[in-house]
Amino acid sequence: DACCACGGGQQMSVTLTTASLPPDLLTTAEPEGGACVDDPQGWADKDGDDCAAYEAKRWCTPTGTPGPRWQEEWGSLSDFASGGRSALTACCACGGGD
């Protein structure tokens, strides 16, 4: 009776909307005068994670602070800099970019 996979139980559907998310998770920083572009394009941190990963994994916020999924034991966002840039300066999603 309790096993959905076996034909019992109840199946439920869940719909998520952006209305339930905090505003800082829904926006990407946009500088005055136009859309933000990650700079340099194709930037990736020392572990190979790019700006899209930082945004998708919510490791940072558009205001340049660690995001809700950044783990304190990893150190700071700047510890993962590559090519002299960290996500904070390279990624629009993290408050950087151009």
Short mmCIF file of N, CA and C in Angstrom, two decimals:
data_model
loop_
_atom_site.label_atom_id
_atom_site.label_comp_id
_atom_site.label_asym_id
_atom_site.label_seq_id
_atom_site.Cartn_x
_atom_site.Cartn_y
_atom_site.Cartn_z
N ASP A 1 0.79 -1.20 0.00
CA ASP A 1 0.00 0.00 0.00
C ASP A 1 0.84 1.27 0.00
N ALA A 2 2.06 1.21 0.55
CA ALA A 2 2.85 2.42 0.71
C ALA A 2 3.90 2.61 -0.38
N CYS A 3 3.98 1.74 -1.32
CA CYS A 3 5.05 1.79 -2.31
C CYS A 3 4.53 2.29 -3.66
N CYS A 4 4.89 3.52 -4.04
CA CYS A 4 4.45 4.09 -5.32
C CYS A 4 4.98 3.28 -6.49
N ALA A 5 6.23 2.83 -6.38
CA ALA A 5 6.84 2.07 -7.47
C ALA A 5 6.16 0.73 -7.67
N CYS A 6 5.52 0.23 -6.64
CA CYS A 6 4.84 -1.07 -6.70
C CYS A 6 3.36 -0.93 -7.00
N GLY A 7 2.89 0.30 -7.23
CA GLY A 7 1.50 0.51 -7.55
C GLY A 7 0.64 0.96 -6.38
N GLY A 8 1.23 1.09 -5.22
CA GLY A 8 0.48 1.56 -4.05
C GLY A 8 0.83 3.00 -3.74
N GLY A 9 0.52 3.46 -2.57
CA GLY A 9 0.88 4.81 -2.13
C GLY A 9 0.18 5.88 -2.95
N GLN A 10 0.65 7.09 -2.82
CA GLN A 10 0.09 8.22 -3.56
C GLN A 10 1.22 8.95 -4.26
N GLN A 11 1.02 9.31 -5.49
CA GLN A 11 2.00 10.10 -6.21
C GLN A 11 1.61 11.56 -6.11
N MET A 12 2.60 12.40 -5.88
CA MET A 12 2.36 13.83 -5.73
C MET A 12 3.19 14.59 -6.74
N SER A 13 2.71 15.74 -7.11
CA SER A 13 3.43 16.62 -8.01
C SER A 13 3.74 17.92 -7.28
N VAL A 14 4.97 18.41 -7.44
CA VAL A 14 5.39 19.65 -6.80
C VAL A 14 5.80 20.62 -7.88
N THR A 15 5.31 21.84 -7.78
CA THR A 15 5.68 22.89 -8.72
C THR A 15 6.41 23.99 -7.95
N LEU A 16 7.62 24.32 -8.38
CA LEU A 16 8.39 25.39 -7.76
C LEU A 16 8.29 26.64 -8.61
N THR A 17 8.20 27.77 -7.95
CA THR A 17 8.16 29.04 -8.67
C THR A 17 9.25 29.94 -8.15
N THR A 18 9.65 30.91 -8.94
CA THR A 18 10.67 31.85 -8.51
C THR A 18 10.17 32.77 -7.41
N ALA A 19 8.86 32.84 -7.22
CA ALA A 19 8.29 33.70 -6.19
C ALA A 19 8.73 33.29 -4.79
N SER A 20 9.13 32.03 -4.63
CA SER A 20 9.52 31.55 -3.31
C SER A 20 11.02 31.73 -3.03
N LEU A 21 11.77 32.23 -4.00
CA LEU A 21 13.21 32.41 -3.83
C LEU A 21 13.55 33.84 -3.44
N PRO A 22 14.62 34.02 -2.63
CA PRO A 22 15.04 35.38 -2.30
C PRO A 22 15.49 36.12 -3.55
N PRO A 23 15.25 37.43 -3.63
CA PRO A 23 15.58 38.22 -4.82
C PRO A 23 17.05 38.14 -5.23
N ASP A 24 17.99 38.03 -4.27
CA ASP A 24 19.40 38.02 -4.64
C ASP A 24 19.79 36.74 -5.37
N LEU A 25 18.96 35.71 -5.34
CA LEU A 25 19.26 34.49 -6.08
C LEU A 25 18.66 34.51 -7.48
N LEU A 26 17.86 35.51 -7.77
CA LEU A 26 17.17 35.58 -9.05
C LEU A 26 17.80 36.57 -10.01
N THR A 27 18.69 37.40 -9.54
CA THR A 27 19.24 38.45 -10.40
C THR A 27 20.73 38.29 -10.58
N THR A 28 21.20 38.79 -11.68
CA THR A 28 22.63 38.85 -11.96
C THR A 28 23.00 40.32 -11.98
N ALA A 29 24.12 40.63 -11.37
CA ALA A 29 24.54 42.03 -11.31
C ALA A 29 24.64 42.60 -12.72
N GLU A 30 24.14 43.81 -12.90
CA GLU A 30 24.20 44.47 -14.20
C GLU A 30 24.71 45.88 -13.99
N PRO A 31 25.90 46.16 -14.50
CA PRO A 31 26.46 47.49 -14.31
C PRO A 31 25.67 48.55 -15.06
N GLU A 32 25.84 49.78 -14.62
CA GLU A 32 25.17 50.89 -15.27
C GLU A 32 25.60 50.94 -16.74
N GLY A 33 24.63 51.07 -17.63
CA GLY A 33 24.95 51.22 -19.04
C GLY A 33 24.82 49.96 -19.87
N GLY A 34 24.46 48.82 -19.30
CA GLY A 34 24.29 47.64 -20.14
C GLY A 34 24.42 46.34 -19.39
N ALA A 35 24.27 45.28 -20.13
CA ALA A 35 24.33 43.94 -19.56
C ALA A 35 25.76 43.60 -19.15
N CYS A 36 25.86 42.87 -18.08
CA CYS A 36 27.16 42.43 -17.58
C CYS A 36 27.67 41.25 -18.41
N VAL A 37 28.97 41.22 -18.62
CA VAL A 37 29.62 40.12 -19.33
C VAL A 37 30.74 39.61 -18.44
N ASP A 38 30.79 38.29 -18.25
CA ASP A 38 31.89 37.72 -17.47
C ASP A 38 33.21 38.12 -18.12
N ASP A 39 34.17 38.49 -17.29
CA ASP A 39 35.44 39.01 -17.81
C ASP A 39 36.60 38.51 -16.96
N PRO A 40 37.49 37.73 -17.55
CA PRO A 40 37.55 37.38 -18.97
C PRO A 40 36.55 36.28 -19.31
N GLN A 41 36.06 36.31 -20.54
CA GLN A 41 35.14 35.26 -20.98
C GLN A 41 35.88 33.93 -20.91
N GLY A 42 35.19 32.91 -20.46
CA GLY A 42 35.80 31.59 -20.34
C GLY A 42 36.60 31.39 -19.08
N TRP A 43 36.56 32.37 -18.15
CA TRP A 43 37.30 32.23 -16.90
C TRP A 43 36.85 30.97 -16.15
N ALA A 44 37.79 30.31 -15.50
CA ALA A 44 37.50 29.18 -14.61
C ALA A 44 38.45 29.26 -13.44
N ASP A 45 38.01 28.82 -12.28
CA ASP A 45 38.85 28.87 -11.08
C ASP A 45 39.92 27.78 -11.13
N LYS A 46 40.72 27.71 -10.09
CA LYS A 46 41.85 26.76 -10.08
C LYS A 46 41.40 25.31 -10.13
N ASP A 47 40.11 25.05 -9.82
CA ASP A 47 39.58 23.68 -9.91
C ASP A 47 38.83 23.43 -11.21
N GLY A 48 38.74 24.45 -12.08
CA GLY A 48 38.07 24.30 -13.36
C GLY A 48 36.60 24.70 -13.36
N ASP A 49 36.10 25.24 -12.24
CA ASP A 49 34.71 25.68 -12.19
C ASP A 49 34.59 27.07 -12.80
N ASP A 50 33.65 27.25 -13.73
CA ASP A 50 33.48 28.53 -14.41
C ASP A 50 32.38 29.37 -13.75
N CYS A 51 32.14 30.54 -14.32
CA CYS A 51 31.13 31.45 -13.75
C CYS A 51 29.75 30.82 -13.73
N ALA A 52 29.41 30.05 -14.75
CA ALA A 52 28.10 29.39 -14.78
C ALA A 52 27.96 28.42 -13.61
N ALA A 53 29.04 27.75 -13.25
CA ALA A 53 29.00 26.83 -12.11
C ALA A 53 28.79 27.59 -10.81
N TYR A 54 29.50 28.71 -10.65
CA TYR A 54 29.34 29.52 -9.44
C TYR A 54 27.89 29.98 -9.29
N GLU A 55 27.29 30.38 -10.41
CA GLU A 55 25.91 30.85 -10.36
C GLU A 55 24.94 29.70 -10.09
N ALA A 56 25.08 28.61 -10.84
CA ALA A 56 24.17 27.47 -10.70
C ALA A 56 24.25 26.82 -9.32
N LYS A 57 25.46 26.75 -8.79
CA LYS A 57 25.66 26.10 -7.48
C LYS A 57 25.46 27.06 -6.31
N ARG A 58 25.15 28.34 -6.65
CA ARG A 58 24.89 29.37 -5.66
C ARG A 58 26.03 29.52 -4.65
N TRP A 59 27.26 29.53 -5.21
CA TRP A 59 28.45 29.70 -4.39
C TRP A 59 28.72 31.17 -4.08
N CYS A 60 28.05 32.07 -4.81
CA CYS A 60 28.26 33.51 -4.60
C CYS A 60 26.96 34.25 -4.88
N THR A 61 26.97 35.53 -4.52
CA THR A 61 25.79 36.37 -4.77
C THR A 61 26.21 37.54 -5.66
N PRO A 62 25.26 38.18 -6.32
CA PRO A 62 25.58 39.33 -7.18
C PRO A 62 26.16 40.52 -6.41
N THR A 63 26.06 40.48 -5.09
CA THR A 63 26.62 41.57 -4.28
C THR A 63 28.05 41.28 -3.85
N GLY A 64 28.63 40.18 -4.34
CA GLY A 64 30.03 39.88 -4.07
C GLY A 64 30.29 39.20 -2.74
N THR A 65 29.34 38.47 -2.24
CA THR A 65 29.52 37.74 -0.99
C THR A 65 29.35 36.25 -1.26
N PRO A 66 29.86 35.42 -0.35
CA PRO A 66 29.64 33.97 -0.52
C PRO A 66 28.14 33.67 -0.55
N GLY A 67 27.75 32.75 -1.39
CA GLY A 67 26.35 32.37 -1.51
C GLY A 67 25.95 31.34 -0.47
N PRO A 68 24.68 30.96 -0.48
CA PRO A 68 24.17 30.05 0.53
C PRO A 68 24.75 28.64 0.48
N ARG A 69 25.34 28.27 -0.62
CA ARG A 69 25.92 26.93 -0.72
C ARG A 69 27.45 26.92 -0.61
N TRP A 70 28.05 28.08 -0.39
CA TRP A 70 29.51 28.12 -0.20
C TRP A 70 29.81 27.57 1.19
N GLN A 71 30.74 26.65 1.27
CA GLN A 71 31.10 26.03 2.55
C GLN A 71 32.29 26.76 3.16
N GLU A 72 32.15 27.20 4.38
CA GLU A 72 33.18 27.96 5.07
C GLU A 72 34.52 27.22 5.10
N GLU A 73 34.47 25.90 5.24
CA GLU A 73 35.72 25.12 5.31
C GLU A 73 36.50 25.11 4.00
N TRP A 74 35.89 25.58 2.91
CA TRP A 74 36.61 25.68 1.64
C TRP A 74 37.56 26.87 1.62
N GLY A 75 37.39 27.78 2.56
CA GLY A 75 38.19 29.01 2.56
C GLY A 75 37.37 30.13 1.93
N SER A 76 38.06 31.11 1.38
CA SER A 76 37.36 32.25 0.78
C SER A 76 37.21 32.03 -0.73
N LEU A 77 36.31 32.77 -1.33
CA LEU A 77 36.15 32.71 -2.78
C LEU A 77 37.45 33.07 -3.48
N SER A 78 38.20 33.99 -2.89
CA SER A 78 39.47 34.43 -3.48
C SER A 78 40.52 33.33 -3.46
N ASP A 79 40.39 32.35 -2.58
CA ASP A 79 41.34 31.24 -2.53
C ASP A 79 41.32 30.40 -3.81
N PHE A 80 40.28 30.55 -4.62
CA PHE A 80 40.14 29.75 -5.83
C PHE A 80 40.46 30.56 -7.09
N ALA A 81 41.15 31.68 -6.90
CA ALA A 81 41.52 32.54 -8.03
C ALA A 81 42.35 31.79 -9.06
N SER A 82 42.22 32.23 -10.28
CA SER A 82 42.99 31.67 -11.39
C SER A 82 43.31 32.81 -12.34
N GLY A 83 44.53 32.88 -12.81
CA GLY A 83 44.92 33.94 -13.72
C GLY A 83 44.82 35.32 -13.10
N GLY A 84 44.99 35.37 -11.77
CA GLY A 84 44.93 36.65 -11.07
C GLY A 84 43.52 37.16 -10.83
N ARG A 85 42.51 36.37 -11.14
CA ARG A 85 41.11 36.78 -10.96
C ARG A 85 40.37 35.72 -10.17
N SER A 86 39.49 36.19 -9.29
CA SER A 86 38.60 35.27 -8.59
C SER A 86 37.20 35.44 -9.18
N ALA A 87 36.28 34.61 -8.76
CA ALA A 87 34.90 34.73 -9.22
C ALA A 87 34.33 36.10 -8.87
N LEU A 88 34.83 36.69 -7.78
CA LEU A 88 34.34 38.00 -7.34
C LEU A 88 34.65 39.11 -8.34
N THR A 89 35.70 38.96 -9.11
CA THR A 89 36.05 39.98 -10.10
C THR A 89 35.73 39.53 -11.53
N ALA A 90 35.65 38.21 -11.77
CA ALA A 90 35.45 37.70 -13.12
C ALA A 90 33.99 37.45 -13.49
N CYS A 91 33.15 37.12 -12.51
CA CYS A 91 31.80 36.65 -12.79
C CYS A 91 30.71 37.66 -12.44
N CYS A 92 29.84 37.93 -13.38
CA CYS A 92 28.71 38.82 -13.13
C CYS A 92 27.85 38.30 -11.98
N ALA A 93 27.67 37.00 -11.92
CA ALA A 93 26.84 36.40 -10.87
C ALA A 93 27.42 36.61 -9.48
N CYS A 94 28.70 36.97 -9.42
CA CYS A 94 29.38 37.15 -8.14
C CYS A 94 29.72 38.61 -7.87
N GLY A 95 29.17 39.51 -8.67
CA GLY A 95 29.42 40.93 -8.47
C GLY A 95 30.58 41.47 -9.29
N GLY A 96 31.19 40.62 -10.12
CA GLY A 96 32.31 41.07 -10.96
C GLY A 96 31.89 41.19 -12.41
N GLY A 97 32.79 40.84 -13.30
CA GLY A 97 32.51 40.95 -14.73
C GLY A 97 32.69 42.37 -15.22
N ASP A 98 32.25 42.58 -16.44
CA ASP A 98 32.40 43.90 -17.06
C ASP A 98 31.11 44.35 -17.69
#
